[in-house]
Amino acid sequence: MNGKDLKVKLKHFNFSGNLNVEITNLKHDSRKIKAGDIFIALKSENGDGHRYIMDAIKRGARGVVVQENVDVPTDILKIKVPDTYSAYGEIANAIFDVPSKKISVVGTTGTMGKTTITYLLYRLFNFANVPSGFIGTIGIGYGDNFNMVDLSPPTTPFPFELNQYLNKMVLSNLKYAFIEVSSHGIKDKRIYGIDFYKKILGTMGIDHLDFHKTKEDYVNTKVSFFKESVGPILNFDSQFIERFIDVSIDPVFYGSMPSLDFSYEYLGRVGHNLVFNMYKKGELLGEVSLSLIGKFNISNFMAVSAFAIDEGLSFKTLAEFAKNASIPGRMELYEWQGRKIVVDYAHNPDEVEEVLSVLSEEKQGNLITVFGVVGTSNPEKRIEMGEVVSKFTDFAVVTSDNPRGVDEVSIIDDVLKGIMVDHMVFIDRREAIRYAMLYSKPMDTIAILGRGVEKRVELKNGKILEFRDMDIVKEVMNED
C-alpha cells in the first residue's frame, strides 16, 4: 500500500509530499526507524515526537504522521492528522484492512486476572477444536502454536503490531482472538479502531499510578473500555462494579452470589485442585476440579466459563479442560525436595496480597517471598509492597525486578522502609532466587513474585539481561 492508496481510505486526513511512498511499517520511536518506515509523531504531556522527525528521516523514514505544522523534505510523505494517537490506530487498521472485523476479538481488562482469563480462553477453545489466537503479557499464540515472548510495550501492543498479529490470525483462519487490554493500551489508544466482539472484566484494584497519577484516572480509563458495550461479561464481586454497570448495556454477571447469571459454590481442595459447583442462573451445571492454586482463580475461571457457555461450549468440555488447566508464570508450581516453589506475576500490592494470603493459608512450613518492584514505580508503591509482603511472609528476600534504567539500590531502599520481617537483600535477582531455594527447608513454600515469564531486565548502565525466574528455579533443581 502506498500513500495514494491510503489517501483513498482515509480521506479525512491531509496527505502531501511523495504519495508514491510504500507504507510497510509504522513506528513511533525514532531510534528504531529503519529504511522505508513511516514515523508517527506522538504528542503527550510526557513528550513530543515532533522533536524527533528529522532524526527519524535521517535514519531512513520515508514518511511522517504529524498533528503539528511542520516542514519536511518534498520527497517525504506527510500525513497531517488531528491526533496522532488515534491516527496510529486508523492507519494501522487501514493498512491491514481492518482485521478485527474478520475475526471475533475478545478483550479482557481489569487489574488482576487479565492474563489468566485470556490465556485460559485461548487454550480452552483450541482444546474444543475451535482454532483461536492469543495476544498478551506472556506471548503470542496462533492456534496450538504459542510463543512465550516479552511484548514491548507489555500486554497490549501498539496499533501496527496489534493489527499485524490480528491479520496473521485472520490469514490462519482462526475464529477468535483473545487479547489482554491494559490501562496503558486504553489510554494510549493502542486499541483505537479495534472492533471488539465481546469485552470481559476481571478483578479491579488500583495499579500503575506512575502512569495514571491518580486512582480516579486509572478507574475511569478501565471503565471507558466498556462504554456502550453490549453484553459485556462483568465480575460482580469486583471493586467499582457499579461504575462498569452504569456504562454497559445488558451485562452478563459472574461471581459468588447465587442470583447471578453464572455463580459458584466453593467445596474445598483435593490435592492441588480447587473443587467447586458451577451454576447458571441458579441451576447447577455440575462440579469442577480446577488445577490452579488460589481460590481467586475460581473467579477467573468463571469469567472464562461465562463467555464459553454463552458461545455454545458444553459444561462437560469446560470441566474436562479445567482438570489440567495451567498458565505460564501464573501461580506456576514446582516441587523440589519437599518444598513448594510458586512463580507468579503479582507485581502490585493488591495482587501480592491476593497471592500471599492464599499461600500463607496453605503453607506447612515457612513462607519465603522473593520480590522486587519495577523502576517506574513511585516510592509509595515500593513501601506498600514491603508492608504487604510483611503481612504474610515469614522471611523476605528483597531484590530487583526490572529497574528499567533506574538505580536498583534506591528502589530497594524504598522497599525496605516497608519490610517488617526478617529479610536478606540481593540486588542480583538470580542470586536472590538461588538463596531462597537453598536457605529454605523441606515443607517450606517459596513465592517468587513480580515477573512471571518476563525475560528482559533493563539495568541503569544500559545493559540488558535476559533470564526468566523459572530458568533459575530449574537450574537449582537440577544441581547435584
XYZ file of C-alpha atoms in Angstrom:
480
model
C 0.000 0.000 0.000
C 1.330 3.450 -0.889
C 0.340 6.982 0.085
C -2.202 7.242 -2.731
C -3.978 4.047 -1.636
C -4.056 5.190 1.977
C -5.403 8.597 0.979
C -8.385 6.892 -0.659
C -9.153 5.043 2.577
C -8.545 7.949 4.940
C -9.979 10.954 3.140
C -10.303 12.965 6.365
C -6.505 13.197 6.738
C -4.346 15.675 4.853
C -1.799 13.987 2.557
C 1.110 15.835 0.933
C 4.615 15.214 -0.312
C 5.549 11.948 -2.008
C 2.322 9.927 -2.280
C 4.132 7.075 -4.036
C 5.911 6.038 -0.845
C 5.131 2.422 0.081
C 3.766 2.067 3.618
C 5.034 -1.131 5.183
C 5.636 -0.222 8.828
C 4.642 2.437 11.367
C 6.936 3.338 14.272
C 6.715 5.994 16.971
C 10.286 5.677 18.301
C 12.744 7.453 16.009
C 15.615 5.360 17.390
C 14.015 2.222 15.965
C 13.381 3.612 12.490
C 14.712 1.593 9.574
C 14.843 2.490 5.896
C 11.317 2.718 4.462
C 9.445 3.080 7.770
C 6.787 5.699 8.464
C 7.417 7.734 11.637
C 4.398 8.764 13.678
C 4.985 11.745 15.986
C 3.051 11.038 19.181
C 2.455 14.035 21.406
C 1.502 13.894 25.073
C 2.345 15.520 28.387
C 5.273 13.109 28.659
C 6.932 14.038 25.383
C 6.567 15.301 21.841
C 7.564 13.080 18.939
C 7.600 16.074 16.611
C 11.019 16.931 18.059
C 12.423 13.749 16.525
C 11.051 14.000 12.985
C 14.364 14.960 11.386
C 16.159 12.253 13.352
C 13.641 9.712 12.002
C 14.168 10.950 8.435
C 17.954 10.731 8.825
C 17.521 7.121 9.922
C 15.535 6.273 6.786
C 11.901 7.213 7.410
C 10.084 7.762 4.081
C 7.048 9.356 5.645
C 5.794 11.099 8.773
C 2.437 11.377 10.528
C 2.051 14.676 12.397
C -0.528 16.790 14.188
C 1.546 19.981 14.188
C 2.504 22.184 11.260
C 5.993 21.009 10.347
C 8.089 21.224 7.202
C 9.687 18.097 5.749
C 11.592 17.424 2.511
C 9.339 17.137 -0.558
C 10.345 13.517 -1.200
C 8.845 12.550 2.177
C 5.188 11.552 2.567
C 3.482 13.779 5.142
C 0.139 12.916 6.691
C -1.390 15.680 8.817
C -3.971 14.461 11.343
C -5.913 15.987 14.258
C -4.499 13.490 16.794
C -1.565 11.164 16.133
C -2.598 8.678 18.834
C -5.962 7.874 17.241
C -4.468 8.203 13.739
C -1.977 5.481 14.676
C -4.880 3.072 15.040
C -6.745 4.302 11.978
C -3.718 3.992 9.698
C -2.757 0.564 11.063
C -6.334 -0.634 10.584
C -6.339 0.648 7.020
C -3.003 -0.982 6.143
C -4.286 -4.400 7.222
C -7.864 -3.840 6.000
C -9.417 -3.825 9.491
C -8.661 -7.436 10.506
C -10.735 -7.126 13.696
C -13.869 -7.186 11.531
C -12.854 -10.584 10.150
C -12.212 -12.375 13.450
C -14.047 -12.312 16.796
C -11.840 -10.198 19.044
C -12.437 -10.728 22.766
C -10.753 -8.214 25.078
C -10.190 -8.753 28.794
C -9.234 -5.992 31.215
C -9.071 -5.446 34.972
C -6.237 -5.113 37.465
C -5.957 -8.815 38.204
C -6.782 -11.852 36.116
C -6.246 -10.466 32.592
C -3.594 -12.962 31.592
C -5.230 -15.921 33.327
C -8.664 -15.307 31.801
C -7.310 -14.544 28.330
C -4.869 -17.432 28.209
C -7.390 -19.953 29.557
C -9.928 -18.852 26.948
C -7.305 -19.276 24.240
C -6.347 -22.757 25.435
C -9.955 -23.807 26.110
C -11.243 -23.019 22.627
C -8.295 -24.742 20.980
C -8.936 -27.695 23.318
C -12.515 -27.667 21.983
C -11.206 -27.689 18.390
C -12.115 -24.053 17.769
C -8.884 -22.507 16.392
C -8.104 -19.335 18.328
C -5.325 -16.847 18.982
C -3.794 -15.066 21.977
C -2.136 -11.670 22.432
C -0.972 -10.754 25.914
C 1.656 -10.316 28.575
C 3.175 -13.775 28.261
C 3.327 -14.048 24.475
C 1.528 -14.625 21.191
C -0.484 -17.685 20.193
C -1.801 -18.853 16.831
C -3.868 -21.976 17.364
C -1.679 -24.513 19.161
C 1.466 -22.581 18.215
C 2.243 -20.463 21.305
C 5.399 -18.371 21.600
C 6.446 -17.122 25.028
C 7.776 -13.643 24.218
C 8.063 -10.318 26.035
C 5.926 -7.832 24.170
C 7.186 -4.248 24.007
C 5.233 -2.484 25.320
C 3.955 -5.276 27.571
C 0.398 -6.661 27.481
C -1.219 -4.606 24.693
C 0.908 -3.855 21.587
C 0.836 -0.558 19.711
C -1.603 -0.390 16.775
C 0.640 -1.529 13.921
C 1.845 -4.665 15.703
C -1.620 -5.343 17.150
C -3.279 -5.234 13.731
C -0.414 -7.209 12.232
C -0.974 -10.005 14.767
C -4.727 -9.932 14.171
C -4.205 -10.053 10.418
C -1.986 -13.110 10.760
C -4.748 -14.746 12.810
C -7.247 -13.958 10.077
C -4.916 -15.498 7.474
C -4.561 -18.542 9.750
C -8.359 -18.997 9.695
C -8.752 -18.575 13.447
C -12.217 -17.889 14.827
C -11.354 -15.953 17.984
C -8.559 -13.603 19.006
C -8.329 -13.369 22.799
C -6.377 -10.278 23.814
C -5.391 -8.566 27.047
C -6.311 -4.897 27.269
C -4.185 -2.852 29.670
C -4.982 0.581 31.056
C -1.974 1.880 29.104
C -3.425 0.317 25.959
C -6.752 2.072 26.517
C -5.374 5.489 27.441
C -2.707 5.460 24.701
C -5.406 4.485 22.167
C -3.494 1.359 21.141
C -6.859 -0.384 20.667
C -8.354 2.530 18.722
C -10.402 1.216 15.809
C -10.430 -2.399 17.004
C -13.864 -3.968 16.563
C -14.421 -5.963 19.766
C -16.824 -8.878 19.614
C -17.000 -9.134 23.407
C -15.424 -7.482 26.457
C -14.640 -9.116 29.810
C -13.849 -7.597 33.209
C -11.648 -9.486 35.650
C -10.952 -8.193 39.164
C -10.378 -4.491 39.745
C -7.928 -2.898 42.164
C -5.560 0.037 41.727
C -2.265 -0.015 39.822
C 0.043 1.973 37.523
C -0.236 5.274 39.380
C 3.181 6.162 37.953
C 1.347 6.400 34.614
C -2.164 7.462 35.616
C -1.126 9.745 38.512
C -4.495 9.357 40.278
C -6.688 6.418 41.260
C -9.648 8.123 39.620
C -7.906 8.322 36.261
C -6.959 4.642 36.473
C -10.540 3.545 37.209
C -12.022 5.943 34.648
C -9.688 4.545 31.998
C -10.790 0.983 32.680
C -14.463 1.973 32.773
C -14.157 3.789 29.437
C -13.372 0.484 27.729
C -16.930 -0.694 28.482
C -18.792 2.444 27.452
C -21.904 1.359 25.499
C -20.546 -2.193 25.317
C -23.348 -4.679 24.641
C -23.403 -7.867 26.709
C -20.030 -7.480 28.438
C -19.075 -10.136 30.961
C -18.525 -8.457 34.342
C -17.191 -9.681 37.681
C -19.976 -8.710 40.067
C -17.677 -9.245 43.069
C -15.135 -6.699 41.837
C -14.427 -3.266 43.278
C -16.039 -0.371 41.397
C -18.503 -2.741 39.685
C -21.268 -0.107 39.768
C -19.148 2.122 37.543
C -18.889 -0.610 34.912
C -22.588 -1.464 35.119
C -23.509 2.182 34.571
C -21.787 2.363 31.168
C -22.669 -1.144 29.914
C -25.696 -2.450 28.037
C -27.244 -5.768 29.171
C -24.157 -7.078 31.004
C -23.678 -10.726 31.929
C -22.576 -11.185 35.551
C -20.417 -13.841 37.158
C -19.374 -14.175 40.791
C -20.178 -15.790 44.118
C -23.826 -14.710 44.532
C -26.345 -17.440 43.551
C -28.619 -14.928 41.818
C -26.028 -14.056 39.140
C -26.010 -15.311 35.555
C -23.044 -17.539 36.427
C -22.081 -18.360 40.007
C -20.095 -20.874 42.016
C -20.043 -22.610 45.366
C -16.600 -23.470 46.731
C -16.420 -27.049 48.011
C -12.781 -27.373 49.026
C -9.475 -28.648 47.719
C -8.456 -32.091 46.543
C -4.671 -32.183 46.269
C -3.712 -29.013 44.385
C -7.096 -28.758 42.666
C -9.856 -26.334 43.601
C -13.264 -28.018 43.666
C -16.480 -26.048 43.228
C -20.002 -26.281 41.860
C -20.908 -24.094 38.903
C -24.393 -22.644 38.391
C -26.125 -20.876 35.529
C -28.970 -18.660 36.700
C -29.184 -20.715 39.894
C -29.336 -24.096 38.116
C -26.500 -26.494 38.902
C -24.340 -27.272 35.882
C -22.005 -29.595 37.754
C -18.799 -29.916 39.716
C -15.463 -28.519 38.535
C -11.991 -29.610 39.653
C -9.642 -26.779 38.656
C -5.899 -27.465 38.610
C -4.858 -23.955 39.699
C -3.590 -22.627 43.021
C -5.527 -19.852 44.745
C -9.265 -19.501 45.298
C -9.223 -16.251 43.302
C -8.651 -18.400 40.216
C -12.197 -19.732 40.605
C -13.392 -16.229 39.779
C -11.078 -16.113 36.757
C -12.381 -19.460 35.567
C -15.961 -18.256 35.990
C -15.220 -15.414 33.564
C -13.911 -17.984 31.103
C -16.960 -20.183 31.660
C -19.481 -17.368 31.244
C -18.095 -16.484 27.829
C -17.577 -20.089 26.714
C -21.032 -21.313 27.666
C -22.671 -18.299 26.030
C -20.694 -19.184 22.890
C -22.046 -22.737 22.931
C -19.317 -24.783 24.591
C -20.663 -27.506 26.860
C -20.124 -27.683 30.603
C -18.625 -31.133 30.052
C -15.903 -29.613 27.851
C -15.211 -26.937 30.476
C -14.946 -29.443 33.304
C -12.621 -31.687 31.312
C -10.379 -28.760 30.387
C -10.254 -27.497 33.984
C -8.596 -30.689 35.254
C -5.271 -29.801 33.619
C -5.517 -26.035 33.151
C -2.308 -24.050 33.658
C -0.863 -20.620 32.830
C 2.863 -19.944 32.382
C 4.111 -17.714 35.173
C 0.762 -17.509 36.965
C 0.811 -19.453 40.240
C 3.103 -21.851 38.402
C 4.019 -24.637 40.812
C 7.311 -26.516 41.112
C 8.010 -29.162 43.740
C 11.590 -29.729 44.872
C 12.979 -31.709 47.783
C 9.804 -31.368 49.840
C 9.376 -27.669 49.059
C 6.740 -25.841 47.024
C 8.014 -23.141 44.702
C 5.419 -20.810 43.181
C 6.301 -18.383 40.381
C 3.752 -15.629 39.853
C 3.487 -12.304 38.041
C 1.922 -10.468 41.030
C 3.590 -7.063 40.903
C 1.349 -4.610 42.750
C 0.161 -4.576 46.382
C -3.339 -5.921 45.604
C -2.031 -8.849 43.578
C 0.741 -9.641 46.059
C -1.742 -9.668 48.936
C -4.067 -11.953 46.984
C -1.301 -14.445 46.181
C 0.438 -14.435 49.564
C -2.800 -14.695 51.539
C -3.544 -17.939 49.698
C -0.036 -19.337 50.099
C 0.117 -18.415 53.789
C -3.149 -20.258 54.429
C -1.855 -23.394 52.737
C 1.748 -23.396 53.960
C 3.077 -26.271 56.026
C 6.441 -24.737 56.891
C 7.664 -21.184 56.425
C 6.620 -18.886 53.587
C 9.650 -17.280 51.925
C 8.965 -14.472 49.455
C 11.344 -13.260 46.742
C 10.239 -9.944 45.253
C 11.198 -6.525 43.949
C 9.483 -3.519 42.378
C 9.865 -2.118 38.848
C 11.861 1.050 38.358
C 8.917 3.117 37.127
C 7.035 2.636 40.404
C 6.661 5.509 42.860
C 8.197 5.400 46.374
C 4.788 4.927 47.998
C 4.137 1.754 45.988
C 7.562 0.383 46.867
C 6.976 0.921 50.579
C 3.485 -0.583 50.369
C 4.868 -3.668 48.618
C 7.229 -4.203 51.558
C 4.355 -3.794 54.012
C 2.074 -6.245 52.184
C 4.778 -8.885 51.902
C 5.485 -8.497 55.628
C 1.840 -9.246 56.483
C 2.043 -12.789 55.185
C 5.621 -13.934 54.805
C 7.989 -15.425 57.381
C 11.150 -14.387 55.561
C 11.616 -11.943 52.677
C 14.318 -11.873 50.035
C 14.293 -8.349 48.608
C 15.793 -7.967 45.156
C 15.413 -6.166 41.859
C 12.540 -6.683 39.440
C 13.036 -4.750 36.225
C 14.829 -1.493 37.123
C 14.066 -0.035 33.670
C 17.156 2.134 33.912
C 16.541 3.299 37.500
C 19.141 2.770 40.220
C 18.357 -0.583 41.835
C 19.694 0.390 45.256
C 17.294 3.348 45.520
C 14.331 1.108 44.652
C 15.312 -1.497 47.240
C 15.927 1.189 49.886
C 12.310 2.314 49.467
C 11.018 -1.255 49.684
C 12.978 -1.845 52.895
C 11.119 1.033 54.571
C 8.040 -1.200 54.499
C 9.697 -4.502 55.461
C 8.857 -5.661 58.989
C 10.079 -9.283 58.905
C 13.482 -10.969 58.767
C 14.992 -10.493 55.347
C 18.004 -10.578 53.079
C 18.855 -8.280 50.185
C 20.342 -9.371 46.848
C 20.499 -6.858 44.013
C 21.073 -9.721 41.560
C 17.679 -11.432 41.197
C 19.287 -14.674 40.126
C 21.243 -14.841 43.378
C 18.096 -13.949 45.329
C 16.208 -16.918 43.891
C 19.145 -19.253 44.482
C 19.473 -18.083 48.081
C 15.758 -18.517 48.819
C 15.768 -22.062 47.497
C 18.973 -23.126 49.243
C 18.074 -21.327 52.502
C 14.675 -22.999 52.643
C 13.860 -26.240 54.411
C 11.570 -29.137 53.500
C 7.863 -28.220 53.880
C 8.597 -24.544 53.137
C 6.842 -22.579 50.399
C 8.862 -20.166 48.247
C 6.937 -17.451 46.406
C 8.857 -15.782 43.577
C 6.794 -12.751 42.627
C 6.760 -9.922 40.125
C 7.973 -11.149 36.759
C 6.154 -14.372 35.874
C 7.591 -15.347 32.486
C 9.143 -11.948 31.746
C 12.649 -12.324 30.373
C 14.077 -8.842 29.797
C 15.806 -6.821 32.549
C 16.952 -3.251 31.782
C 19.777 -2.066 34.044
C 20.830 1.524 34.819
C 24.028 1.249 32.769
C 22.030 0.364 29.664
C 22.920 -3.309 29.932
C 20.161 -5.771 29.120
C 19.898 -9.094 30.930
C 17.695 -11.923 29.725
C 16.537 -14.707 32.026
C 13.256 -15.979 33.420
C 12.639 -16.742 37.072
C 11.738 -20.322 36.281
C 15.071 -20.727 34.436
C 16.894 -20.085 37.709
C 14.497 -22.361 39.615
C 15.167 -25.190 37.185
C 18.927 -24.633 37.325
C 18.936 -25.030 41.121
C 16.601 -28.025 40.958
C 18.943 -29.757 38.518
C 22.125 -29.160 40.511
C 23.650 -32.068 42.358
